[in-house]
């Protein structure tokens, strides 16, 4: 890919309760709500469009994969933030009593791709990862 302009992504995912999804994405994470229906709701996830679809039978599936000594949820989505934004969000989620799947920490310390990361789930069990790099040039480091 030669054009490196960041384009918004679109992600649809299952939830079992739209009001709980609203409380989590809008209330806790601070996402602006967009269009909605009785069966789905759009959120502005830091410039990206995510859509919570009411599909209770699809929620709660959660295999993990070992990464840096942690069981990382295989099905997850997230955001790469600026380091200060990441720290503010880590502090906010910790203060709110979020039950982390993987608590905020620095992964791959001293190696290429060193990053701050944290994992948590929404009320329907969808895993979310927020991460940050001190050096964004390390995003795709090998």
PDB file of C-alpha atoms in Angstrom:
ATOM      1  CA  UNK A   1       0.000   0.000   0.000  1.00  0.00           C
ATOM      2  CA  UNK A   2       1.589   3.272  -1.068  1.00  0.00           C
ATOM      3  CA  UNK A   3      -0.981   5.737   0.332  1.00  0.00           C
ATOM      4  CA  UNK A   4      -0.492   5.720   4.109  1.00  0.00           C
ATOM      5  CA  UNK A   5      -3.436   7.977   4.932  1.00  0.00           C
ATOM      6  CA  UNK A   6      -5.392   6.436   7.792  1.00  0.00           C
ATOM      7  CA  UNK A   7      -8.946   5.637   6.783  1.00  0.00           C
ATOM      8  CA  UNK A   8     -11.729   4.901   9.245  1.00  0.00           C
ATOM      9  CA  UNK A   9     -12.534   1.227   9.634  1.00  0.00           C
ATOM     10  CA  UNK A  10     -15.997  -0.255  10.141  1.00  0.00           C
ATOM     11  CA  UNK A  11     -16.561  -3.105  12.572  1.00  0.00           C
ATOM     12  CA  UNK A  12     -19.845  -4.797  13.461  1.00  0.00           C
ATOM     13  CA  UNK A  13     -19.990  -7.024  16.540  1.00  0.00           C
ATOM     14  CA  UNK A  14     -22.630  -8.878  18.573  1.00  0.00           C
ATOM     15  CA  UNK A  15     -24.089  -7.747  21.891  1.00  0.00           C
ATOM     16  CA  UNK A  16     -26.844  -9.124  24.069  1.00  0.00           C
ATOM     17  CA  UNK A  17     -28.076  -5.795  25.468  1.00  0.00           C
ATOM     18  CA  UNK A  18     -28.030  -2.492  23.540  1.00  0.00           C
ATOM     19  CA  UNK A  19     -28.471  -0.354  26.660  1.00  0.00           C
ATOM     20  CA  UNK A  20     -25.483  -2.037  28.324  1.00  0.00           C
ATOM     21  CA  UNK A  21     -23.506  -1.453  25.107  1.00  0.00           C
ATOM     22  CA  UNK A  22     -24.483   2.226  25.183  1.00  0.00           C
ATOM     23  CA  UNK A  23     -23.431   2.560  28.821  1.00  0.00           C
ATOM     24  CA  UNK A  24     -20.074   0.951  28.035  1.00  0.00           C
ATOM     25  CA  UNK A  25     -19.096   2.516  24.704  1.00  0.00           C
ATOM     26  CA  UNK A  26     -20.736   5.923  25.171  1.00  0.00           C
ATOM     27  CA  UNK A  27     -20.621   6.257  28.946  1.00  0.00           C
ATOM     28  CA  UNK A  28     -17.361   4.565  29.916  1.00  0.00           C
ATOM     29  CA  UNK A  29     -15.227   4.894  26.772  1.00  0.00           C
ATOM     30  CA  UNK A  30     -16.643   8.282  25.715  1.00  0.00           C
ATOM     31  CA  UNK A  31     -17.702   7.275  22.177  1.00  0.00           C
ATOM     32  CA  UNK A  32     -20.268   9.481  20.465  1.00  0.00           C
ATOM     33  CA  UNK A  33     -23.438   7.631  19.484  1.00  0.00           C
ATOM     34  CA  UNK A  34     -24.532   7.757  15.851  1.00  0.00           C
ATOM     35  CA  UNK A  35     -27.505   6.182  14.133  1.00  0.00           C
ATOM     36  CA  UNK A  36     -29.438   3.393  15.795  1.00  0.00           C
ATOM     37  CA  UNK A  37     -32.455   1.142  15.559  1.00  0.00           C
ATOM     38  CA  UNK A  38     -34.058  -1.284  18.016  1.00  0.00           C
ATOM     39  CA  UNK A  39     -31.527  -3.868  16.749  1.00  0.00           C
ATOM     40  CA  UNK A  40     -28.216  -1.980  16.445  1.00  0.00           C
ATOM     41  CA  UNK A  41     -26.358   1.195  17.418  1.00  0.00           C
ATOM     42  CA  UNK A  42     -23.414   2.994  15.761  1.00  0.00           C
ATOM     43  CA  UNK A  43     -20.566   4.483  17.805  1.00  0.00           C
ATOM     44  CA  UNK A  44     -17.743   6.827  16.836  1.00  0.00           C
ATOM     45  CA  UNK A  45     -14.771   4.871  18.176  1.00  0.00           C
ATOM     46  CA  UNK A  46     -12.146   7.619  17.920  1.00  0.00           C
ATOM     47  CA  UNK A  47     -13.011   8.289  14.281  1.00  0.00           C
ATOM     48  CA  UNK A  48     -13.866   4.699  13.379  1.00  0.00           C
ATOM     49  CA  UNK A  49     -17.384   3.329  12.976  1.00  0.00           C
ATOM     50  CA  UNK A  50     -18.246   0.409  15.223  1.00  0.00           C
ATOM     51  CA  UNK A  51     -21.728  -1.066  15.308  1.00  0.00           C
ATOM     52  CA  UNK A  52     -23.192  -3.090  18.167  1.00  0.00           C
ATOM     53  CA  UNK A  53     -25.752  -5.526  16.730  1.00  0.00           C
ATOM     54  CA  UNK A  54     -28.258  -7.243  18.991  1.00  0.00           C
ATOM     55  CA  UNK A  55     -27.318 -10.924  18.511  1.00  0.00           C
ATOM     56  CA  UNK A  56     -27.227 -12.636  21.926  1.00  0.00           C
ATOM     57  CA  UNK A  57     -26.524 -16.071  20.446  1.00  0.00           C
ATOM     58  CA  UNK A  58     -23.221 -14.782  19.010  1.00  0.00           C
ATOM     59  CA  UNK A  59     -21.762 -13.325  22.241  1.00  0.00           C
ATOM     60  CA  UNK A  60     -19.339 -14.782  24.739  1.00  0.00           C
ATOM     61  CA  UNK A  61     -17.008 -16.745  22.462  1.00  0.00           C
ATOM     62  CA  UNK A  62     -13.489 -16.326  23.749  1.00  0.00           C
ATOM     63  CA  UNK A  63     -10.447 -18.394  22.735  1.00  0.00           C
ATOM     64  CA  UNK A  64      -7.067 -17.032  23.830  1.00  0.00           C
ATOM     65  CA  UNK A  65      -3.536 -17.104  22.420  1.00  0.00           C
ATOM     66  CA  UNK A  66      -0.303 -16.837  24.415  1.00  0.00           C
ATOM     67  CA  UNK A  67       1.497 -13.522  23.840  1.00  0.00           C
ATOM     68  CA  UNK A  68       4.234 -12.206  26.130  1.00  0.00           C
ATOM     69  CA  UNK A  69       3.114 -14.533  28.933  1.00  0.00           C
ATOM     70  CA  UNK A  70      -0.570 -13.531  28.768  1.00  0.00           C
ATOM     71  CA  UNK A  71      -3.687 -15.186  27.375  1.00  0.00           C
ATOM     72  CA  UNK A  72      -4.665 -12.632  24.734  1.00  0.00           C
ATOM     73  CA  UNK A  73      -8.268 -12.902  23.520  1.00  0.00           C
ATOM     74  CA  UNK A  74      -8.109 -14.057  19.888  1.00  0.00           C
ATOM     75  CA  UNK A  75     -11.265 -12.171  18.902  1.00  0.00           C
ATOM     76  CA  UNK A  76     -10.639  -8.575  19.843  1.00  0.00           C
ATOM     77  CA  UNK A  77     -10.529  -5.112  18.379  1.00  0.00           C
ATOM     78  CA  UNK A  78      -9.039  -1.916  19.616  1.00  0.00           C
ATOM     79  CA  UNK A  79      -7.216   1.295  19.077  1.00  0.00           C
ATOM     80  CA  UNK A  80      -3.653   2.559  18.972  1.00  0.00           C
ATOM     81  CA  UNK A  81      -3.603   5.735  21.037  1.00  0.00           C
ATOM     82  CA  UNK A  82      -1.032   8.375  21.903  1.00  0.00           C
ATOM     83  CA  UNK A  83       0.854   7.335  25.057  1.00  0.00           C
ATOM     84  CA  UNK A  84      -0.609  10.135  27.215  1.00  0.00           C
ATOM     85  CA  UNK A  85      -4.144   9.306  25.975  1.00  0.00           C
ATOM     86  CA  UNK A  86      -3.545   5.636  26.754  1.00  0.00           C
ATOM     87  CA  UNK A  87      -2.395   6.445  30.296  1.00  0.00           C
ATOM     88  CA  UNK A  88      -5.420   8.685  30.885  1.00  0.00           C
ATOM     89  CA  UNK A  89      -7.732   5.912  29.689  1.00  0.00           C
ATOM     90  CA  UNK A  90      -5.929   3.314  31.829  1.00  0.00           C
ATOM     91  CA  UNK A  91      -6.387   5.579  34.854  1.00  0.00           C
ATOM     92  CA  UNK A  92     -10.055   6.197  33.960  1.00  0.00           C
ATOM     93  CA  UNK A  93     -10.851   2.499  33.525  1.00  0.00           C
ATOM     94  CA  UNK A  94      -8.974   1.543  36.690  1.00  0.00           C
ATOM     95  CA  UNK A  95     -10.854   4.213  38.681  1.00  0.00           C
ATOM     96  CA  UNK A  96     -14.138   2.908  37.237  1.00  0.00           C
ATOM     97  CA  UNK A  97     -13.310  -0.569  38.556  1.00  0.00           C
ATOM     98  CA  UNK A  98     -13.049  -2.241  35.149  1.00  0.00           C
ATOM     99  CA  UNK A  99     -12.200  -5.929  35.431  1.00  0.00           C
ATOM    100  CA  UNK A 100      -9.233  -6.184  33.062  1.00  0.00           C
ATOM    101  CA  UNK A 101      -8.533  -9.350  31.084  1.00  0.00           C
ATOM    102  CA  UNK A 102      -4.939  -8.068  30.951  1.00  0.00           C
ATOM    103  CA  UNK A 103      -4.160  -5.123  33.207  1.00  0.00           C
ATOM    104  CA  UNK A 104      -2.349  -2.105  31.737  1.00  0.00           C
ATOM    105  CA  UNK A 105       1.360  -2.839  31.296  1.00  0.00           C
ATOM    106  CA  UNK A 106       4.307  -2.447  28.897  1.00  0.00           C
ATOM    107  CA  UNK A 107       4.633  -5.406  26.492  1.00  0.00           C
ATOM    108  CA  UNK A 108       7.871  -6.398  24.715  1.00  0.00           C
ATOM    109  CA  UNK A 109       9.856  -4.084  26.989  1.00  0.00           C
ATOM    110  CA  UNK A 110      13.199  -3.157  25.426  1.00  0.00           C
ATOM    111  CA  UNK A 111      12.368  -4.995  22.170  1.00  0.00           C
ATOM    112  CA  UNK A 112      11.185  -3.825  18.756  1.00  0.00           C
ATOM    113  CA  UNK A 113       7.483  -3.030  19.006  1.00  0.00           C
ATOM    114  CA  UNK A 114       7.542  -2.143  22.722  1.00  0.00           C
ATOM    115  CA  UNK A 115       4.026  -1.029  23.585  1.00  0.00           C
ATOM    116  CA  UNK A 116       1.668  -0.159  26.386  1.00  0.00           C
ATOM    117  CA  UNK A 117      -1.402  -2.401  26.280  1.00  0.00           C
ATOM    118  CA  UNK A 118      -4.525  -3.364  28.188  1.00  0.00           C
ATOM    119  CA  UNK A 119      -7.429  -5.713  27.479  1.00  0.00           C
ATOM    120  CA  UNK A 120     -10.946  -5.669  28.889  1.00  0.00           C
ATOM    121  CA  UNK A 121     -14.358  -6.841  27.763  1.00  0.00           C
ATOM    122  CA  UNK A 122     -17.608  -5.054  27.102  1.00  0.00           C
ATOM    123  CA  UNK A 123     -20.769  -6.293  28.863  1.00  0.00           C
ATOM    124  CA  UNK A 124     -21.382  -8.843  26.052  1.00  0.00           C
ATOM    125  CA  UNK A 125     -17.883 -10.331  26.383  1.00  0.00           C
ATOM    126  CA  UNK A 126     -16.304  -8.647  23.333  1.00  0.00           C
ATOM    127  CA  UNK A 127     -12.614  -8.086  24.027  1.00  0.00           C
ATOM    128  CA  UNK A 128     -11.184  -4.606  23.487  1.00  0.00           C
ATOM    129  CA  UNK A 129      -7.480  -3.763  23.395  1.00  0.00           C
ATOM    130  CA  UNK A 130      -6.116  -0.258  23.810  1.00  0.00           C
ATOM    131  CA  UNK A 131      -2.426   0.183  23.106  1.00  0.00           C
ATOM    132  CA  UNK A 132       0.160   2.887  22.617  1.00  0.00           C
ATOM    133  CA  UNK A 133       3.722   3.122  21.366  1.00  0.00           C
ATOM    134  CA  UNK A 134       6.324   5.532  22.670  1.00  0.00           C
ATOM    135  CA  UNK A 135       7.593   5.484  19.062  1.00  0.00           C
ATOM    136  CA  UNK A 136       4.819   5.085  16.461  1.00  0.00           C
ATOM    137  CA  UNK A 137       7.457   4.014  13.916  1.00  0.00           C
ATOM    138  CA  UNK A 138       7.513   0.739  15.882  1.00  0.00           C
ATOM    139  CA  UNK A 139       3.863  -0.100  15.060  1.00  0.00           C
ATOM    140  CA  UNK A 140       4.908  -2.702  12.474  1.00  0.00           C
ATOM    141  CA  UNK A 141       8.371  -3.474  13.877  1.00  0.00           C
ATOM    142  CA  UNK A 142       9.713  -6.968  13.286  1.00  0.00           C
TER     143      UNK A 142
END
